[in-house]
Amino acid sequence: MIRYLRKKNKIIQIVIIFLVVYFLYTLSYHSTNSNKIQQQQQQQNQQQQKQLKDDPYIRNRNTQKPFKIINVESTKKYSKPETPTLSLTSAAASNRDLSLEDEQSVESSTSEVSIEILENHDFFNKETHSKTPSETPTETPSSTPKSTPTPTPSTLKPKIMDDDHKHTKEDVHLDDSTMGTFNSGDMNSQDVVSMFNDKLSTDPMDLDTSQANDGEKLDLYDVGITVLGYKLYEDGMPTKILRDRVNLAAEHYKDLKLQGYFPILLLSGKGKEWLEHDDEQAFASEADAMFSLLVAHNIPPKDIHLDPEATNTAENARNTLQLFLKNDIKRLLVITSDYHVLRSQYIFQTVFPSNIEVEFYGAPTSAQIRKHVAGEEKVLFGYSQRDLSRIGMLDTNESFGYHPIRNLPRWRMIEREIEYDLNHFRTIENGSFLVDYGSNSGYFSLHLAEKLPGATMFSLEGEAINEYRTAATEHETKMKEMNITNNFLCKTKVVSERFKELLEKKHVYEYQLCLSVFHWFGMKTKEEFEEVLHNHLMNAKTTFIELPEPMRYIGKEGQHAWKHVNDWYSGRNEVEIFADLKDKYQMKMTWKILGALIHDNKTVRKVIRVDVRGQDNDKPDEDPRKPLSQKDLEELYHCGKLMHK
């Protein structure tokens, strides 16, 4: 019995010791965790205090009351890079170019990104243009006719100097990650919500959009600035992305006023059914929110026009064009976000005729945002194509040939560049030559020949597979219908060796087209690709080219020669390829992105303009290249003799 009691006491002692240890451990754990929570709360409070100090627009999360606009100039504004670099630069099913399901009021990523400027050097104008800014107009002109400043290349486009050449146009870069495959595993849902939801606050109580321009007196203006809308929060408040677009638009408005122009701001965005209209602090539409922000920038309401009807970017572009045609406005600035520039270019360039100058500017967003929207932007190209079709821009009788739904958008991009060249600095001499590689049914050849009647258009087509067997016949028929007499159809097999022969003979085309055919020239290695591309670009003063989308192909994308494309690119995008080419061959060369289109294999290809000037070591200011005769070109291409078997 005594032995049993002693054994039982030991068990009780062990239990008591265990309970004491467990109690001490629990007490220590809760104490440590409490300290961590307090530290996190202190850090969050410090971060909120810093944001409130730096940006008076941020919503006070503790109270659901917004801050009033105190001083718009104190907000962080878009700033252009001091040194432009070479690079690339896109409408959706709605005028909101992005949609996120979960939007909450949390902090936004504020990481800086650089906006890279595309080059389009004036190789052909030897004179240096300058303009003394006129006195800043203090009032919008009333009933007097508008007085447009004398246009020069330096005033019609923002001046951006690089080396010894003058830029004439400006675009925005999207790097290869922006158009690549989106991997949602890189960020959790909280990261996604956090980087988008930087709420700002505005006081709409004094908003009176009835003071805005009703569109009846737009003939007093000579430049339009379209600000593309972006979705509001559920309570109707504008986001940081929308505010950044408005800030950029206000900056361009003020710059144009300083130059002596009379700009009109065009805002679009319908009211949303889900808005709580009984909340007096909420804006009824994106356009209303932008209007209030612009007025806070001290922009007169009469210089702002609201388009409440457009439900997507294509309708916005159509409505804007109608205003332009009615009031004879010839220049448009499109303001959006950097990741949305490519689709904006696609839509507005398609809708607007080439005699109206259209420029695109993107407010910078963080690298996280650009990466997040890359996959969605690619999908939305399909919706953009659908929206353009619905307003009748792609289903015209003028489209024919290879994938006609893509022909008008590409031609508008190209034609606008040529129109600008002819209007400002370039003369096409009689006897000049143009070339279209892979002309198919001749859509681009015929339009370019019609545009430049003093030059001879060489159309090279040797495709003999069943799908395109009648392409040459259709081309010849269209040539007669359009009464085109300066288009020579050369039936031949195009091989990359021809580019080297033309380079050795120092031949030069004024313009050459190489649209979605370069990947058919048989290059296998990176070195061979670069050599052929160099030779090809040296054959013309200006080349319009499409290359495969920069991505890592795995064989399921339907891309011809996809294994070789991976070797050609070696992880580079188009801009990096051109930069490497320029350095490797010491070329006088510039390039810019005109826009992009989605193809049947769901890849997005950019239309790129490349300008190259030949060099003579003995006469560095002269271009030694001269056009060969038509007879020499026919012999070099073996016209009518070399065809696919």
XYZ file of C-alpha atoms in Angstrom, residues 25-632:
608
model
C 5.218 28.632 -22.228
C 1.720 29.915 -23.083
C 2.297 33.104 -21.131
C 5.589 33.704 -22.919
C 4.076 33.009 -26.358
C 1.171 35.402 -25.893
C 3.489 38.091 -24.569
C 5.792 37.776 -27.589
C 2.886 37.696 -30.047
C 1.322 40.741 -28.411
C 4.562 42.655 -28.817
C 4.713 41.710 -32.526
C 1.143 42.877 -33.075
C 1.886 46.168 -31.382
C 4.983 46.649 -33.538
C 3.006 45.898 -36.719
C 0.296 48.351 -35.704
C 2.912 51.006 -35.014
C 4.496 50.413 -38.436
C 1.106 50.622 -40.176
C 0.271 53.828 -38.298
C 3.623 55.334 -39.259
C 3.090 54.349 -42.907
C -0.403 55.857 -42.945
C 0.866 59.042 -41.326
C 3.609 59.278 -43.942
C 1.103 58.788 -46.782
C -1.242 61.363 -45.347
C 1.629 63.777 -45.045
C 2.889 63.156 -48.593
C -0.449 62.945 -50.387
C -3.551 64.805 -49.222
C -5.695 62.774 -51.658
C -5.434 59.489 -49.791
C -8.733 58.477 -48.206
C -8.882 58.449 -44.420
C -9.540 54.766 -43.790
C -10.687 55.210 -40.203
C -13.532 57.509 -41.160
C -15.403 57.081 -44.416
C -15.099 60.793 -45.146
C -12.816 61.921 -47.969
C -10.268 64.683 -47.727
C -11.128 67.786 -49.692
C -8.809 68.960 -52.423
C -6.564 71.539 -50.822
C -3.791 72.035 -53.324
C -3.615 69.926 -56.456
C -0.098 71.075 -57.226
C 1.109 69.334 -54.073
C 0.156 65.927 -55.427
C 2.667 63.693 -57.077
C 2.671 64.450 -60.792
C 3.850 62.516 -63.793
C 7.395 63.418 -64.708
C 9.050 62.652 -68.004
C 12.479 61.030 -67.936
C 15.412 63.370 -68.318
C 17.129 61.115 -70.834
C 14.953 59.306 -73.389
C 15.870 55.740 -74.239
C 14.935 53.446 -77.059
C 11.957 51.267 -76.596
C 8.469 49.893 -77.432
C 5.032 51.168 -76.711
C -2.814 49.357 -76.947
C -9.845 48.902 -76.581
C -11.425 46.853 -74.363
C -14.997 45.684 -73.970
C -15.564 48.754 -71.833
C -13.929 52.116 -71.317
C -12.418 50.656 -68.172
C -9.276 49.028 -69.494
C -8.871 46.740 -66.502
C -11.210 44.851 -64.247
C -10.399 43.395 -60.838
C -13.021 41.485 -58.918
C -11.813 42.303 -55.433
C -11.232 45.984 -54.697
C -10.578 47.144 -51.176
C -9.203 50.277 -49.609
C -5.606 49.315 -48.981
C -2.229 50.834 -49.685
C -0.944 51.012 -53.258
C 2.441 50.104 -54.550
C 4.329 53.287 -55.277
C 7.387 51.852 -56.973
C 8.836 54.064 -59.668
C 9.026 52.963 -63.290
C 10.808 54.626 -66.151
C 8.881 55.561 -69.259
C 11.051 55.073 -72.299
C 10.773 57.281 -75.354
C 10.624 55.838 -78.835
C 12.776 57.373 -81.495
C 11.682 58.678 -84.883
C 14.600 60.755 -86.059
C 14.322 63.290 -88.840
C 17.020 61.941 -91.167
C 15.696 63.823 -94.156
C 15.397 67.413 -92.943
C 18.739 69.198 -92.705
C 17.357 72.413 -91.269
C 16.962 72.947 -87.548
C 13.525 74.207 -86.610
C 12.813 76.221 -83.509
C 9.855 78.085 -82.129
C 9.574 80.891 -79.646
C 6.575 80.208 -77.441
C 3.887 82.766 -77.907
C 2.316 84.571 -75.008
C 0.220 82.310 -72.862
C -3.457 82.863 -73.676
C -5.346 83.770 -70.543
C -8.794 83.136 -71.973
C -10.296 80.612 -74.336
C -11.084 82.428 -77.578
C -14.654 83.560 -77.834
C -16.303 84.240 -81.164
C -13.164 85.159 -83.051
C -11.802 82.608 -85.513
C -9.098 80.393 -84.155
C -5.561 81.384 -84.949
C -3.314 78.367 -85.351
C 0.424 78.887 -84.839
C 2.605 78.256 -87.859
C 3.225 74.513 -87.744
C 6.774 73.235 -87.715
C 8.060 69.777 -86.862
C 9.289 71.105 -83.544
C 5.939 72.507 -82.512
C 3.655 69.841 -83.879
C 5.392 67.184 -81.795
C 7.179 67.397 -78.440
C 10.872 68.035 -78.945
C 13.051 65.287 -77.527
C 16.722 65.544 -78.380
C 19.040 62.553 -78.642
C 22.490 62.664 -80.224
C 22.385 64.967 -83.255
C 18.923 64.078 -84.494
C 15.492 65.496 -83.745
C 12.601 63.407 -82.477
C 9.247 64.189 -83.935
C 6.950 61.840 -82.072
C 6.717 60.273 -78.663
C 5.447 56.913 -77.486
C 5.669 54.759 -74.431
C 7.473 51.494 -73.713
C 6.058 48.226 -72.568
C 8.838 45.756 -71.900
C 8.697 42.114 -72.825
C 7.273 41.144 -69.454
C 4.313 43.406 -70.118
C 3.219 41.410 -73.149
C 4.433 38.032 -71.846
C 2.579 35.273 -70.059
C 1.113 36.307 -66.730
C 1.973 34.018 -63.857
C -0.537 34.603 -61.085
C 1.627 32.573 -58.742
C 4.095 35.426 -58.474
C 1.722 37.486 -56.328
C -0.960 36.601 -53.848
C -4.430 38.159 -53.917
C -3.540 40.704 -51.264
C -0.562 41.898 -53.342
C -2.808 42.356 -56.376
C -5.393 44.311 -54.439
C -2.722 46.355 -52.705
C -0.968 47.570 -55.825
C -4.172 48.818 -57.461
C -6.111 50.328 -54.566
C -4.487 53.615 -53.715
C -7.680 55.521 -53.097
C -7.680 59.227 -53.512
C -10.245 61.651 -52.286
C -11.973 64.471 -54.031
C -14.751 66.729 -52.949
C -17.529 66.484 -55.554
C -19.960 68.607 -53.580
C -19.219 71.676 -55.685
C -19.187 69.701 -58.952
C -21.251 71.336 -61.689
C -20.686 69.600 -65.027
C -23.260 71.886 -66.635
C -20.415 74.373 -66.944
C -18.548 71.987 -69.248
C -18.373 72.599 -72.985
C -21.472 71.130 -74.614
C -19.714 70.555 -77.931
C -21.315 73.468 -79.769
C -18.220 75.698 -79.821
C -15.421 73.217 -80.423
C -14.474 74.960 -83.651
C -12.591 77.454 -81.483
C -10.040 74.760 -80.575
C -7.162 73.318 -82.590
C -5.972 70.378 -80.445
C -7.952 67.685 -78.644
C -6.780 65.788 -75.560
C -8.721 62.575 -74.928
C -8.394 61.101 -71.439
C -9.374 57.434 -71.375
C -11.430 56.443 -68.362
C -10.626 53.903 -65.673
C -13.081 52.168 -63.356
C -14.144 53.841 -60.112
C -14.337 52.235 -56.717
C -17.662 50.833 -55.603
C -18.340 54.003 -53.638
C -17.760 56.070 -56.785
C -14.343 57.447 -55.870
C -11.528 57.642 -58.500
C -8.394 55.520 -58.244
C -4.755 56.502 -58.384
C -4.503 55.145 -61.933
C -7.292 57.474 -63.058
C -5.797 60.398 -61.168
C -2.398 59.831 -62.813
C -4.022 59.944 -66.242
C -5.776 63.192 -65.377
C -2.571 64.721 -64.013
C -0.751 63.849 -67.231
C -3.568 65.322 -69.331
C -3.496 68.538 -67.294
C 0.239 68.773 -67.824
C -0.108 68.480 -71.604
C -2.982 70.968 -71.600
C -0.840 73.579 -69.863
C 2.145 72.895 -72.132
C 0.006 73.370 -75.241
C -1.401 76.624 -73.870
C 2.154 77.880 -73.364
C 2.914 77.034 -77.013
C -0.031 79.109 -78.196
C -2.506 76.339 -78.951
C -6.137 76.122 -77.849
C -6.638 72.583 -76.480
C -9.969 71.010 -75.558
C -10.081 68.144 -73.032
C -12.396 65.260 -73.979
C -13.597 62.961 -71.189
C -15.505 59.718 -71.561
C -17.179 57.292 -69.195
C -20.808 56.393 -68.487
C -22.327 56.158 -65.032
C -22.314 52.750 -63.407
C -25.485 50.998 -62.299
C -23.850 49.678 -59.131
C -22.967 53.127 -57.811
C -24.734 54.212 -54.657
C -26.144 57.448 -55.997
C -27.529 58.376 -52.577
C -23.952 58.802 -51.383
C -23.293 62.488 -52.012
C -19.552 61.906 -51.913
C -19.573 59.502 -54.888
C -19.089 60.503 -58.506
C -21.777 59.310 -60.871
C -19.323 58.448 -63.677
C -15.669 58.303 -64.594
C -16.120 61.430 -66.700
C -17.537 63.325 -63.698
C -14.589 62.268 -61.556
C -12.087 63.384 -64.213
C -13.949 66.660 -64.680
C -13.642 67.452 -60.972
C -9.938 66.613 -60.922
C -9.253 68.794 -63.974
C -11.152 71.727 -62.507
C -8.987 71.322 -59.403
C -6.021 71.847 -61.736
C -7.468 75.315 -62.468
C -8.569 74.267 -65.964
C -11.661 76.240 -67.082
C -14.768 74.026 -67.367
C -15.473 75.491 -70.807
C -12.257 73.795 -72.015
C -13.642 70.394 -70.994
C -16.143 68.329 -72.995
C -17.858 65.241 -71.559
C -18.886 62.242 -73.650
C -21.318 60.302 -71.440
C -22.393 57.882 -74.182
C -19.269 55.837 -74.977
C -19.202 52.423 -73.313
C -15.806 51.320 -74.629
C -12.677 52.805 -76.162
C -13.786 52.130 -79.736
C -16.998 54.123 -79.209
C -14.955 56.809 -77.494
C -12.696 57.046 -80.550
C -15.684 57.162 -82.937
C -17.425 59.914 -80.957
C -14.206 61.905 -80.733
C -13.662 61.610 -84.490
C -17.156 62.951 -85.153
C -16.344 66.030 -83.078
C -13.042 66.455 -84.909
C -14.606 66.221 -88.369
C -17.394 68.603 -87.414
C -14.979 71.210 -86.042
C -11.944 70.663 -88.297
C -9.536 69.716 -85.505
C -6.416 68.060 -86.906
C -4.430 66.934 -83.878
C -5.272 64.551 -81.031
C -3.407 63.531 -77.890
C -4.588 60.280 -76.303
C -3.837 59.978 -72.590
C -3.977 56.600 -70.884
C -1.753 54.336 -68.747
C 1.504 52.890 -70.059
C 0.231 49.310 -70.199
C -2.834 50.407 -72.229
C -0.982 52.354 -74.939
C -0.683 49.482 -77.435
C -4.424 48.788 -77.540
C -5.208 52.507 -77.582
C -2.961 52.856 -80.623
C -4.700 49.949 -82.312
C -8.150 51.476 -81.802
C -7.547 55.177 -82.390
C -5.222 54.622 -85.359
C -7.879 52.423 -86.947
C -10.736 54.881 -86.384
C -8.941 58.121 -87.216
C -7.988 58.881 -90.840
C -4.342 59.575 -91.572
C -4.791 63.334 -92.109
C -5.384 63.757 -88.353
C -2.251 63.512 -86.238
C -2.652 61.196 -83.253
C -0.137 60.982 -80.410
C -0.185 58.599 -77.455
C 1.025 59.189 -73.911
C 0.942 56.723 -71.031
C 1.019 57.610 -67.353
C 3.521 55.321 -65.632
C 2.401 52.428 -63.467
C 4.435 50.115 -61.274
C 6.183 47.035 -62.628
C 3.791 44.895 -60.551
C 0.749 46.409 -62.213
C 2.191 46.020 -65.701
C 3.021 42.397 -64.997
C -0.395 41.733 -63.531
C -2.337 43.189 -66.468
C -0.137 41.669 -69.202
C -2.233 38.542 -69.628
C -5.509 40.454 -69.454
C -4.353 43.091 -71.938
C -3.519 40.349 -74.407
C -6.991 38.841 -74.067
C -8.607 42.272 -74.376
C -7.090 42.731 -77.844
C -9.756 40.310 -79.017
C -12.485 42.437 -77.441
C -10.982 45.524 -79.043
C -11.205 43.867 -82.444
C -14.829 42.965 -81.732
C -15.676 46.535 -80.661
C -14.118 47.971 -83.831
C -16.152 45.534 -85.904
C -19.345 46.568 -84.130
C -18.849 50.212 -85.071
C -18.161 49.218 -88.684
C -14.425 49.933 -88.852
C -13.210 46.450 -89.826
C -16.056 45.143 -91.965
C -15.550 47.368 -94.993
C -15.629 46.420 -98.651
C -12.155 47.888 -99.079
C -10.515 45.113 -97.053
C -9.310 42.140 -99.049
C -6.436 39.701 -99.199
C -4.580 37.916 -96.430
C -6.566 38.185 -93.150
C -8.440 41.345 -94.243
C -9.658 42.145 -90.727
C -6.081 43.202 -89.876
C -5.373 45.149 -93.047
C -7.077 48.479 -92.348
C -5.568 48.925 -88.845
C -2.056 48.247 -90.132
C -2.486 50.459 -93.173
C -3.789 53.343 -91.059
C -0.693 53.094 -88.844
C 1.607 53.111 -91.862
C -0.291 55.741 -93.847
C -0.315 58.173 -90.904
C 3.493 57.970 -90.710
C 3.896 58.590 -94.423
C 1.393 61.448 -94.273
C 3.398 63.061 -91.500
C 6.639 62.597 -93.446
C 5.233 64.242 -96.551
C 3.672 67.128 -94.642
C 6.729 68.050 -92.619
C 10.085 67.072 -94.029
C 10.193 64.436 -96.751
C 10.039 64.642 -100.530
C 9.612 61.504 -102.635
C 11.483 62.012 -105.868
C 10.234 60.616 -109.171
C 12.023 57.395 -109.963
C 12.024 56.240 -106.356
C 11.120 52.658 -105.528
C 8.916 51.010 -102.919
C 8.740 47.303 -102.116
C 6.252 44.949 -100.448
C 7.653 41.540 -99.454
C 4.958 38.882 -99.472
C 2.400 41.158 -101.132
C -0.274 38.418 -101.409
C -3.373 40.051 -102.955
C -1.720 43.454 -102.996
C -3.734 45.342 -100.371
C -0.758 47.285 -99.005
C 1.047 47.513 -102.346
C -1.937 49.087 -104.077
C -2.623 51.586 -101.304
C 1.025 52.618 -101.065
C 1.323 52.944 -104.855
C -1.815 55.095 -104.831
C -0.409 57.210 -101.995
C 2.895 57.834 -103.801
C 2.108 57.932 -107.554
C 5.560 59.258 -108.473
C 7.313 56.132 -107.168
C 7.280 52.579 -108.528
C 5.892 49.882 -106.256
C 7.546 46.442 -106.439
C 5.249 43.701 -105.138
C 7.046 40.423 -104.489
C 4.905 37.319 -104.161
C 5.790 33.713 -104.888
C 3.291 31.880 -102.729
C 1.800 28.982 -104.658
C 0.076 26.919 -101.975
C -3.627 26.320 -102.462
C -4.735 28.912 -99.882
C -3.127 31.764 -101.796
C -2.864 30.386 -105.332
C -5.167 33.082 -106.698
C -3.517 35.951 -104.788
C -1.611 37.288 -107.798
C -4.727 37.127 -109.971
C -6.719 39.102 -107.392
C -3.863 41.617 -107.175
C -3.872 42.205 -110.934
C -7.662 42.555 -110.943
C -7.587 45.151 -108.166
C -4.813 46.995 -109.958
C -7.093 47.502 -112.948
C -10.110 48.415 -110.809
C -8.135 51.102 -108.947
C -6.379 52.262 -112.147
C -2.941 51.799 -110.563
C -0.170 52.057 -113.160
C 2.911 52.315 -110.909
C 2.680 48.860 -109.308
C 4.930 46.116 -110.729
C 4.014 42.582 -109.667
C 7.113 40.394 -109.471
C 6.258 36.715 -109.150
C 9.258 35.150 -107.464
C 10.505 33.278 -104.443
C 11.875 35.728 -101.900
C 15.080 34.527 -100.253
C 17.252 36.302 -97.687
C 20.286 36.348 -100.005
C 18.572 39.109 -102.000
C 18.974 41.537 -99.097
C 22.746 41.053 -99.130
C 22.895 41.550 -102.906
C 20.924 44.795 -102.645
C 23.216 45.995 -99.852
C 26.332 45.248 -101.899
C 24.892 47.204 -104.822
C 24.007 50.082 -102.430
C 20.379 50.075 -103.535
C 17.806 51.911 -101.461
C 14.000 51.898 -101.294
C 12.096 54.885 -99.963
C 9.731 52.624 -98.052
C 9.660 48.852 -97.722
C 6.975 46.653 -96.164
C 7.751 43.376 -94.430
C 4.528 42.517 -92.629
C 4.391 39.122 -90.889
C 6.778 37.444 -93.324
C 10.264 37.913 -91.869
C 10.085 34.639 -89.933
C 9.758 32.814 -93.286
C 13.266 33.702 -94.511
C 14.913 30.542 -93.143
C 17.340 31.860 -90.505
C 18.357 29.276 -87.917
C 20.760 30.942 -85.485
C 20.836 34.240 -83.617
C 23.840 35.399 -85.648
C 22.161 34.565 -88.966
C 18.959 36.303 -87.863
C 20.836 39.491 -86.951
C 22.789 39.511 -90.213
C 19.684 39.060 -92.367
C 17.749 41.683 -90.381
C 20.640 44.148 -90.722
C 20.899 43.594 -94.475
C 17.150 43.947 -94.891
C 16.898 47.202 -92.932
C 19.849 48.682 -94.841
C 17.892 48.241 -98.087
C 15.497 51.114 -97.319
C 15.315 54.539 -95.767
C 12.176 53.481 -93.880
C 10.978 49.959 -93.136
C 7.620 48.936 -91.700
C 8.071 45.491 -90.183
C 6.272 42.939 -88.010
C 8.246 40.372 -86.037
C 6.931 37.448 -83.966
C 5.869 38.353 -80.439
C 8.814 38.200 -78.020
C 8.034 35.213 -75.812
C 9.327 31.742 -75.072
C 7.574 29.445 -77.551
C 6.869 25.826 -76.667
C 5.345 24.724 -79.970
C 1.633 25.038 -79.217
C 1.264 28.655 -80.323
C 1.058 27.997 -84.061
C 4.143 30.133 -84.705
C 6.144 29.183 -87.806
C 9.795 28.350 -87.061
C 9.111 28.734 -83.328
C 12.260 26.891 -82.245
C 14.404 29.200 -84.352
C 12.510 32.258 -83.062
C 13.563 31.305 -79.540
C 17.179 31.232 -80.726
C 16.851 34.531 -82.611
C 15.474 36.393 -79.646
C 17.495 34.701 -76.878
C 15.239 36.269 -74.270
C 15.275 39.738 -75.861
C 12.370 41.906 -76.952
C 12.210 43.896 -80.191
C 13.798 46.997 -78.702
C 16.734 45.075 -77.309
C 17.216 43.354 -80.665
C 17.315 46.686 -82.513
C 19.651 48.177 -79.909
C 22.036 45.215 -80.243
C 21.865 45.501 -84.025
C 22.643 49.205 -83.922
C 25.684 48.681 -81.713
C 26.946 45.614 -83.551
C 26.874 47.179 -87.019
C 27.294 50.836 -85.962
C 24.100 51.772 -87.780
C 22.499 55.199 -88.001
C 19.159 53.799 -87.059
C 16.025 54.681 -85.094
C 12.724 52.922 -84.487
C 9.293 53.373 -82.937
C 6.236 51.243 -82.253
C 3.092 52.242 -84.157
C 0.732 49.805 -82.458
C -0.013 46.100 -82.224
C -2.588 43.563 -83.429
C -3.648 40.140 -82.262
C -3.175 37.353 -84.790
C -5.005 34.085 -85.333
C -2.520 32.200 -83.149
C -3.390 34.615 -80.281
C 0.045 36.239 -80.311
C 0.336 40.014 -80.412
C 2.644 41.451 -83.061
C 3.751 45.041 -83.089
C 3.968 47.185 -86.218
C 7.379 48.842 -86.049
C 8.830 51.689 -88.069
C 12.610 51.599 -88.584
C 14.557 54.460 -90.183
C 18.111 53.821 -91.415
C 20.579 56.176 -93.005
C 23.504 54.898 -95.049
C 27.053 55.976 -94.251
C 30.017 56.964 -96.327
C 33.250 57.188 -94.375
C 34.600 59.797 -96.779
C 31.374 61.840 -96.786
C 29.649 61.179 -93.435
C 26.844 63.664 -94.141
C 25.770 61.956 -97.354
C 23.815 58.764 -97.893
C 25.693 56.725 -100.527
C 22.701 54.518 -101.371
C 20.928 55.091 -104.679
C 18.030 53.187 -106.283
C 18.791 50.665 -108.991
C 16.852 50.720 -112.247
C 13.663 48.693 -112.602
C 15.393 46.401 -115.104
C 18.194 45.696 -112.628
